[in-house]
Amino acid sequence: FESRLLKANQEPAVTLDGVPVTLMANIEKPDEVKLVRDYNAAGVGLYRTEYLFLSSSRVPSEQEQFLAYKAVAEGLAPNPVVIRTLDLGGDKPMAGNPELFPKEDNPFMGFRAIRFCLEHQDIFRDQLRAILMASAYGKVKIMYPMISGHEELARANAVLADCMSDLKSRGVPFDENIPVGAMIEVPSAAETADLLAPDCAFFSIGTNDLIQYILAIDRVNDRIAHLYEPTHCAVLRTLRRIVAEGHRGKLEVSVCGEMAGDPVYAPLLLGMGIDCLSMAPPWIPSVKYIVRAMTMADARALAEEALQMNSPREIYAKCEAFYRARV
Ligand code: PEP
Ligand code: MG
């Protein structure tokens, strides 16, 4: 089976009824570029940029960041690379920096990601300039994590516009039409996706956080891990809503949480209209395999049926049966 998987991975990601699907890679470090190419990903759908910040207690300079982002953009050009701005805090505080990251009782609901960046705009600006400069070397997109509503998006975009005029006035090259999108991973963003869409070039759904916040299940607490249900009806209804609002605004809608890399869930997500799945590179062959073994018509029927059901466990069983019948 393993060798069948790897063989199919050389083929395009197209369903049996001819619908192309975009399969992208999640990475954390520039040296993963080779892995992205080896696994035949269509690009990077999520570049988590925390690594440079977590690998030392020092905040990396604009130049250090630029070199890292440039290496990825250049190494994968002309394929797109979605660079996510800092998502520090929560489960990822920077060590040795209690003044930047004071201890919190509820880190997942705390001073994290875009909230941190909007308060520490010096750090945010350095990163945005580094990403913009890298955009001159490939196809770069910017993505904000943990957006919870339109005001945050507008504030982040204002800082970005400022960084752009700064570079422009200094004659530093960058992609002036760089696409900018939001992660949809906070329920309030999902609920107001129609308000976010006009100011986004794309949506990328972070199911890891979205599920934990919808269900109030800490994603890293083993005691309640069995209650963390990607097929919970509330999750599926939320996904459907995000896709509908994204598509109404003519945006591409991706999923970049763990759910995207599970071949049991991939047909359900694609059947709901998700345009692109982004996952750890080693998962790409098994997701591509099921994409090539199914029709989009069947995946749509699966999603429609799942949305009529009321038991997360039965929905999971249905997805699993769909998968087993095709591999
Ligand atoms: C997510 O929340 O699904 C996601 C992709 O982001 P992270 O796992 O880095 O929080
Ligand atoms: Mg997240």
PDB file of N, CA and C in Angstrom, residues 200-274:
ATOM      1  N   CYS A 200     -10.160  40.487   2.786  1.00  0.00           N
ATOM      2  CA  CYS A 200      -9.256  39.341   2.739  1.00  0.00           C
ATOM      3  C   CYS A 200      -9.115  38.841   1.305  1.00  0.00           C
ATOM      4  N   ALA A 201      -7.925  38.305   0.988  1.00  0.00           N
ATOM      5  CA  ALA A 201      -7.744  37.662  -0.310  1.00  0.00           C
ATOM      6  C   ALA A 201      -8.068  36.174  -0.211  1.00  0.00           C
ATOM      7  N   PHE A 202      -8.030  35.624   0.997  1.00  0.00           N
ATOM      8  CA  PHE A 202      -8.350  34.202   1.197  1.00  0.00           C
ATOM      9  C   PHE A 202      -8.651  33.968   2.671  1.00  0.00           C
ATOM     10  N   PHE A 203      -9.299  32.837   2.928  1.00  0.00           N
ATOM     11  CA  PHE A 203      -9.498  32.352   4.300  1.00  0.00           C
ATOM     12  C   PHE A 203      -8.726  31.047   4.443  1.00  0.00           C
ATOM     13  N   SER A 204      -8.133  30.826   5.596  1.00  0.00           N
ATOM     14  CA  SER A 204      -7.570  29.511   5.879  1.00  0.00           C
ATOM     15  C   SER A 204      -8.062  29.096   7.270  1.00  0.00           C
ATOM     16  N   ILE A 205      -8.751  27.981   7.294  1.00  0.00           N
ATOM     17  CA  ILE A 205      -9.409  27.566   8.540  1.00  0.00           C
ATOM     18  C   ILE A 205      -8.436  26.770   9.404  1.00  0.00           C
ATOM     19  N   GLY A 206      -8.200  27.268  10.605  1.00  0.00           N
ATOM     20  CA  GLY A 206      -7.322  26.578  11.552  1.00  0.00           C
ATOM     21  C   GLY A 206      -8.194  25.697  12.435  1.00  0.00           C
ATOM     22  N   THR A 207      -8.417  24.479  11.977  1.00  0.00           N
ATOM     23  CA  THR A 207      -9.354  23.614  12.714  1.00  0.00           C
ATOM     24  C   THR A 207      -8.839  23.238  14.103  1.00  0.00           C
ATOM     25  N   ASN A 208      -7.519  23.222  14.297  1.00  0.00           N
ATOM     26  CA  ASN A 208      -6.998  22.851  15.623  1.00  0.00           C
ATOM     27  C   ASN A 208      -7.562  23.780  16.692  1.00  0.00           C
ATOM     28  N   ASP A 209      -7.454  25.079  16.418  1.00  0.00           N
ATOM     29  CA  ASP A 209      -7.983  26.044  17.385  1.00  0.00           C
ATOM     30  C   ASP A 209      -9.493  26.189  17.266  1.00  0.00           C
ATOM     31  N   LEU A 210      -9.995  26.213  16.030  1.00  0.00           N
ATOM     32  CA  LEU A 210     -11.437  26.427  15.863  1.00  0.00           C
ATOM     33  C   LEU A 210     -12.236  25.368  16.631  1.00  0.00           C
ATOM     34  N   ILE A 211     -11.801  24.122  16.542  1.00  0.00           N
ATOM     35  CA  ILE A 211     -12.530  23.050  17.242  1.00  0.00           C
ATOM     36  C   ILE A 211     -12.417  23.250  18.759  1.00  0.00           C
ATOM     37  N   GLN A 212     -11.220  23.573  19.233  1.00  0.00           N
ATOM     38  CA  GLN A 212     -11.073  23.745  20.688  1.00  0.00           C
ATOM     39  C   GLN A 212     -11.936  24.892  21.211  1.00  0.00           C
ATOM     40  N   TYR A 213     -12.072  25.959  20.402  1.00  0.00           N
ATOM     41  CA  TYR A 213     -12.861  27.104  20.885  1.00  0.00           C
ATOM     42  C   TYR A 213     -14.365  26.871  20.714  1.00  0.00           C
ATOM     43  N   ILE A 214     -14.760  26.181  19.642  1.00  0.00           N
ATOM     44  CA  ILE A 214     -16.203  25.911  19.467  1.00  0.00           C
ATOM     45  C   ILE A 214     -16.694  24.969  20.557  1.00  0.00           C
ATOM     46  N   LEU A 215     -15.903  23.924  20.831  1.00  0.00           N
ATOM     47  CA  LEU A 215     -16.356  22.886  21.772  1.00  0.00           C
ATOM     48  C   LEU A 215     -15.904  23.156  23.211  1.00  0.00           C
ATOM     49  N   ALA A 216     -15.099  24.183  23.415  1.00  0.00           N
ATOM     50  CA  ALA A 216     -14.535  24.458  24.742  1.00  0.00           C
ATOM     51  C   ALA A 216     -13.759  23.249  25.263  1.00  0.00           C
ATOM     52  N   ILE A 217     -12.955  22.657  24.369  1.00  0.00           N
ATOM     53  CA  ILE A 217     -12.111  21.512  24.708  1.00  0.00           C
ATOM     54  C   ILE A 217     -10.653  21.896  24.452  1.00  0.00           C
ATOM     55  N   ASP A 218      -9.908  22.081  25.515  1.00  0.00           N
ATOM     56  CA  ASP A 218      -8.477  22.396  25.424  1.00  0.00           C
ATOM     57  C   ASP A 218      -7.787  21.368  24.520  1.00  0.00           C
ATOM     58  N   ARG A 219      -7.140  21.863  23.453  1.00  0.00           N
ATOM     59  CA  ARG A 219      -6.573  20.938  22.471  1.00  0.00           C
ATOM     60  C   ARG A 219      -5.363  20.165  22.985  1.00  0.00           C
ATOM     61  N   VAL A 220      -4.789  20.581  24.122  1.00  0.00           N
ATOM     62  CA  VAL A 220      -3.621  19.849  24.634  1.00  0.00           C
ATOM     63  C   VAL A 220      -3.906  19.155  25.971  1.00  0.00           C
ATOM     64  N   ASN A 221      -5.173  19.015  26.335  1.00  0.00           N
ATOM     65  CA  ASN A 221      -5.525  18.361  27.605  1.00  0.00           C
ATOM     66  C   ASN A 221      -5.963  16.916  27.344  1.00  0.00           C
ATOM     67  N   ASP A 222      -5.082  15.964  27.672  1.00  0.00           N
ATOM     68  CA  ASP A 222      -5.368  14.543  27.388  1.00  0.00           C
ATOM     69  C   ASP A 222      -6.626  14.046  28.095  1.00  0.00           C
ATOM     70  N   ARG A 223      -6.912  14.625  29.240  1.00  0.00           N
ATOM     71  CA  ARG A 223      -8.061  14.181  30.039  1.00  0.00           C
ATOM     72  C   ARG A 223      -9.373  14.277  29.252  1.00  0.00           C
ATOM     73  N   ILE A 224      -9.453  15.243  28.326  1.00  0.00           N
ATOM     74  CA  ILE A 224     -10.699  15.449  27.590  1.00  0.00           C
ATOM     75  C   ILE A 224     -10.510  15.266  26.074  1.00  0.00           C
ATOM     76  N   ALA A 225      -9.374  14.651  25.719  1.00  0.00           N
ATOM     77  CA  ALA A 225      -9.070  14.493  24.286  1.00  0.00           C
ATOM     78  C   ALA A 225     -10.183  13.747  23.544  1.00  0.00           C
ATOM     79  N   HIS A 226     -10.851  12.811  24.243  1.00  0.00           N
ATOM     80  CA  HIS A 226     -11.913  12.043  23.568  1.00  0.00           C
ATOM     81  C   HIS A 226     -13.125  12.919  23.221  1.00  0.00           C
ATOM     82  N   LEU A 227     -13.201  14.097  23.835  1.00  0.00           N
ATOM     83  CA  LEU A 227     -14.324  15.001  23.542  1.00  0.00           C
ATOM     84  C   LEU A 227     -13.994  15.998  22.419  1.00  0.00           C
ATOM     85  N   TYR A 228     -12.774  15.928  21.973  1.00  0.00           N
ATOM     86  CA  TYR A 228     -12.325  16.810  20.878  1.00  0.00           C
ATOM     87  C   TYR A 228     -12.775  16.171  19.565  1.00  0.00           C
ATOM     88  N   GLU A 229     -13.952  16.584  19.084  1.00  0.00           N
ATOM     89  CA  GLU A 229     -14.562  15.880  17.943  1.00  0.00           C
ATOM     90  C   GLU A 229     -14.655  16.754  16.685  1.00  0.00           C
ATOM     91  N   PRO A 230     -13.767  16.493  15.709  1.00  0.00           N
ATOM     92  CA  PRO A 230     -13.834  17.254  14.455  1.00  0.00           C
ATOM     93  C   PRO A 230     -15.167  17.087  13.725  1.00  0.00           C
ATOM     94  N   THR A 231     -15.870  15.980  13.971  1.00  0.00           N
ATOM     95  CA  THR A 231     -17.152  15.775  13.274  1.00  0.00           C
ATOM     96  C   THR A 231     -18.342  16.235  14.116  1.00  0.00           C
ATOM     97  N   HIS A 232     -18.079  16.989  15.173  1.00  0.00           N
ATOM     98  CA  HIS A 232     -19.203  17.541  15.941  1.00  0.00           C
ATOM     99  C   HIS A 232     -20.056  18.415  15.008  1.00  0.00           C
ATOM    100  N   CYS A 233     -21.367  18.313  15.159  1.00  0.00           N
ATOM    101  CA  CYS A 233     -22.265  19.040  14.258  1.00  0.00           C
ATOM    102  C   CYS A 233     -21.994  20.548  14.276  1.00  0.00           C
ATOM    103  N   ALA A 234     -21.624  21.075  15.427  1.00  0.00           N
ATOM    104  CA  ALA A 234     -21.338  22.517  15.516  1.00  0.00           C
ATOM    105  C   ALA A 234     -20.118  22.872  14.669  1.00  0.00           C
ATOM    106  N   VAL A 235     -19.151  21.965  14.649  1.00  0.00           N
ATOM    107  CA  VAL A 235     -17.947  22.203  13.839  1.00  0.00           C
ATOM    108  C   VAL A 235     -18.321  22.180  12.358  1.00  0.00           C
ATOM    109  N   LEU A 236     -19.076  21.164  11.960  1.00  0.00           N
ATOM    110  CA  LEU A 236     -19.423  21.045  10.530  1.00  0.00           C
ATOM    111  C   LEU A 236     -20.280  22.227  10.067  1.00  0.00           C
ATOM    112  N   ARG A 237     -21.213  22.639  10.906  1.00  0.00           N
ATOM    113  CA  ARG A 237     -22.044  23.796  10.519  1.00  0.00           C
ATOM    114  C   ARG A 237     -21.196  25.049  10.389  1.00  0.00           C
ATOM    115  N   THR A 238     -20.216  25.194  11.290  1.00  0.00           N
ATOM    116  CA  THR A 238     -19.338  26.370  11.228  1.00  0.00           C
ATOM    117  C   THR A 238     -18.493  26.341   9.955  1.00  0.00           C
ATOM    118  N   LEU A 239     -17.971  25.156   9.628  1.00  0.00           N
ATOM    119  CA  LEU A 239     -17.167  25.045   8.408  1.00  0.00           C
ATOM    120  C   LEU A 239     -18.009  25.412   7.188  1.00  0.00           C
ATOM    121  N   ARG A 240     -19.230  24.887   7.162  1.00  0.00           N
ATOM    122  CA  ARG A 240     -20.115  25.163   6.021  1.00  0.00           C
ATOM    123  C   ARG A 240     -20.322  26.675   5.860  1.00  0.00           C
ATOM    124  N   ARG A 241     -20.520  27.332   6.985  1.00  0.00           N
ATOM    125  CA  ARG A 241     -20.760  28.770   6.978  1.00  0.00           C
ATOM    126  C   ARG A 241     -19.552  29.553   6.466  1.00  0.00           C
ATOM    127  N   ILE A 242     -18.359  29.144   6.912  1.00  0.00           N
ATOM    128  CA  ILE A 242     -17.139  29.845   6.478  1.00  0.00           C
ATOM    129  C   ILE A 242     -16.953  29.681   4.970  1.00  0.00           C
ATOM    130  N   VAL A 243     -17.174  28.444   4.478  1.00  0.00           N
ATOM    131  CA  VAL A 243     -17.035  28.197   3.036  1.00  0.00           C
ATOM    132  C   VAL A 243     -18.034  29.065   2.269  1.00  0.00           C
ATOM    133  N   ALA A 244     -19.281  29.088   2.736  1.00  0.00           N
ATOM    134  CA  ALA A 244     -20.314  29.845   2.020  1.00  0.00           C
ATOM    135  C   ALA A 244     -19.954  31.326   1.956  1.00  0.00           C
ATOM    136  N   GLU A 245     -19.530  31.882   3.090  1.00  0.00           N
ATOM    137  CA  GLU A 245     -19.211  33.317   3.116  1.00  0.00           C
ATOM    138  C   GLU A 245     -17.938  33.615   2.325  1.00  0.00           C
ATOM    139  N   GLY A 246     -16.961  32.721   2.427  1.00  0.00           N
ATOM    140  CA  GLY A 246     -15.734  32.899   1.652  1.00  0.00           C
ATOM    141  C   GLY A 246     -16.041  32.879   0.165  1.00  0.00           C
ATOM    142  N   HIS A 247     -16.814  31.894  -0.259  1.00  0.00           N
ATOM    143  CA  HIS A 247     -17.109  31.778  -1.685  1.00  0.00           C
ATOM    144  C   HIS A 247     -18.001  32.920  -2.170  1.00  0.00           C
ATOM    145  N   ARG A 248     -18.912  33.374  -1.300  1.00  0.00           N
ATOM    146  CA  ARG A 248     -19.734  34.523  -1.685  1.00  0.00           C
ATOM    147  C   ARG A 248     -18.837  35.736  -1.973  1.00  0.00           C
ATOM    148  N   GLY A 249     -17.751  35.838  -1.211  1.00  0.00           N
ATOM    149  CA  GLY A 249     -16.805  36.936  -1.423  1.00  0.00           C
ATOM    150  C   GLY A 249     -15.741  36.600  -2.460  1.00  0.00           C
ATOM    151  N   LYS A 250     -15.909  35.476  -3.169  1.00  0.00           N
ATOM    152  CA  LYS A 250     -14.968  35.022  -4.212  1.00  0.00           C
ATOM    153  C   LYS A 250     -13.574  34.716  -3.655  1.00  0.00           C
ATOM    154  N   LEU A 251     -13.501  34.267  -2.417  1.00  0.00           N
ATOM    155  CA  LEU A 251     -12.213  33.926  -1.810  1.00  0.00           C
ATOM    156  C   LEU A 251     -11.967  32.421  -1.908  1.00  0.00           C
ATOM    157  N   GLU A 252     -10.693  32.060  -1.978  1.00  0.00           N
ATOM    158  CA  GLU A 252     -10.336  30.655  -1.837  1.00  0.00           C
ATOM    159  C   GLU A 252     -10.386  30.320  -0.343  1.00  0.00           C
ATOM    160  N   VAL A 253     -10.938  29.166  -0.022  1.00  0.00           N
ATOM    161  CA  VAL A 253     -11.045  28.757   1.383  1.00  0.00           C
ATOM    162  C   VAL A 253     -10.248  27.470   1.590  1.00  0.00           C
ATOM    163  N   SER A 254      -9.250  27.543   2.471  1.00  0.00           N
ATOM    164  CA  SER A 254      -8.399  26.383   2.766  1.00  0.00           C
ATOM    165  C   SER A 254      -8.650  25.898   4.180  1.00  0.00           C
ATOM    166  N   VAL A 255      -8.189  24.682   4.434  1.00  0.00           N
ATOM    167  CA  VAL A 255      -8.076  24.195   5.813  1.00  0.00           C
ATOM    168  C   VAL A 255      -6.608  23.874   6.044  1.00  0.00           C
ATOM    169  N   CYS A 256      -6.025  24.397   7.126  1.00  0.00           N
ATOM    170  CA  CYS A 256      -4.610  24.120   7.401  1.00  0.00           C
ATOM    171  C   CYS A 256      -4.407  23.498   8.783  1.00  0.00           C
ATOM    172  N   GLY A 257      -5.489  23.111   9.463  1.00  0.00           N
ATOM    173  CA  GLY A 257      -5.358  22.384  10.728  1.00  0.00           C
ATOM    174  C   GLY A 257      -5.127  20.902  10.460  1.00  0.00           C
ATOM    175  N   GLU A 258      -4.898  20.135  11.524  1.00  0.00           N
ATOM    176  CA  GLU A 258      -4.585  18.707  11.396  1.00  0.00           C
ATOM    177  C   GLU A 258      -5.653  17.939  10.612  1.00  0.00           C
ATOM    178  N   MET A 259      -6.885  18.398  10.721  1.00  0.00           N
ATOM    179  CA  MET A 259      -7.997  17.720  10.057  1.00  0.00           C
ATOM    180  C   MET A 259      -7.739  17.582   8.550  1.00  0.00           C
ATOM    181  N   ALA A 260      -7.043  18.565   7.972  1.00  0.00           N
ATOM    182  CA  ALA A 260      -6.800  18.573   6.524  1.00  0.00           C
ATOM    183  C   ALA A 260      -5.900  17.423   6.084  1.00  0.00           C
ATOM    184  N   GLY A 261      -5.066  16.932   7.000  1.00  0.00           N
ATOM    185  CA  GLY A 261      -4.106  15.901   6.629  1.00  0.00           C
ATOM    186  C   GLY A 261      -4.573  14.489   6.938  1.00  0.00           C
ATOM    187  N   ASP A 262      -5.840  14.354   7.345  1.00  0.00           N
ATOM    188  CA  ASP A 262      -6.374  13.029   7.655  1.00  0.00           C
ATOM    189  C   ASP A 262      -7.231  12.562   6.481  1.00  0.00           C
ATOM    190  N   PRO A 263      -6.839  11.465   5.831  1.00  0.00           N
ATOM    191  CA  PRO A 263      -7.567  11.036   4.628  1.00  0.00           C
ATOM    192  C   PRO A 263      -9.007  10.625   4.906  1.00  0.00           C
ATOM    193  N   VAL A 264      -9.344  10.402   6.176  1.00  0.00           N
ATOM    194  CA  VAL A 264     -10.737  10.091   6.513  1.00  0.00           C
ATOM    195  C   VAL A 264     -11.599  11.366   6.454  1.00  0.00           C
ATOM    196  N   TYR A 265     -11.003  12.509   6.834  1.00  0.00           N
ATOM    197  CA  TYR A 265     -11.764  13.765   6.828  1.00  0.00           C
ATOM    198  C   TYR A 265     -11.693  14.501   5.489  1.00  0.00           C
ATOM    199  N   ALA A 266     -10.640  14.234   4.697  1.00  0.00           N
ATOM    200  CA  ALA A 266     -10.435  15.025   3.472  1.00  0.00           C
ATOM    201  C   ALA A 266     -11.663  15.020   2.550  1.00  0.00           C
ATOM    202  N   PRO A 267     -12.306  13.859   2.295  1.00  0.00           N
ATOM    203  CA  PRO A 267     -13.477  13.892   1.411  1.00  0.00           C
ATOM    204  C   PRO A 267     -14.607  14.759   1.974  1.00  0.00           C
ATOM    205  N   LEU A 268     -14.806  14.703   3.277  1.00  0.00           N
ATOM    206  CA  LEU A 268     -15.843  15.520   3.911  1.00  0.00           C
ATOM    207  C   LEU A 268     -15.551  17.009   3.690  1.00  0.00           C
ATOM    208  N   LEU A 269     -14.302  17.408   3.929  1.00  0.00           N
ATOM    209  CA  LEU A 269     -13.923  18.817   3.770  1.00  0.00           C
ATOM    210  C   LEU A 269     -14.066  19.261   2.317  1.00  0.00           C
ATOM    211  N   LEU A 270     -13.567  18.428   1.405  1.00  0.00           N
ATOM    212  CA  LEU A 270     -13.652  18.790  -0.016  1.00  0.00           C
ATOM    213  C   LEU A 270     -15.106  18.806  -0.469  1.00  0.00           C
ATOM    214  N   GLY A 271     -15.881  17.864   0.045  1.00  0.00           N
ATOM    215  CA  GLY A 271     -17.297  17.810  -0.295  1.00  0.00           C
ATOM    216  C   GLY A 271     -18.060  19.031   0.209  1.00  0.00           C
ATOM    217  N   MET A 272     -17.545  19.653   1.270  1.00  0.00           N
ATOM    218  CA  MET A 272     -18.172  20.870   1.780  1.00  0.00           C
ATOM    219  C   MET A 272     -17.753  22.098   0.989  1.00  0.00           C
ATOM    220  N   GLY A 273     -16.828  21.914   0.049  1.00  0.00           N
ATOM    221  CA  GLY A 273     -16.439  23.027  -0.815  1.00  0.00           C
ATOM    222  C   GLY A 273     -15.083  23.625  -0.525  1.00  0.00           C
ATOM    223  N   ILE A 274     -14.363  23.034   0.432  1.00  0.00           N
ATOM    224  CA  ILE A 274     -13.005  23.518   0.731  1.00  0.00           C
ATOM    225  C   ILE A 274     -12.140  23.383  -0.537  1.00  0.00           C
TER     226      ILE A 274
END
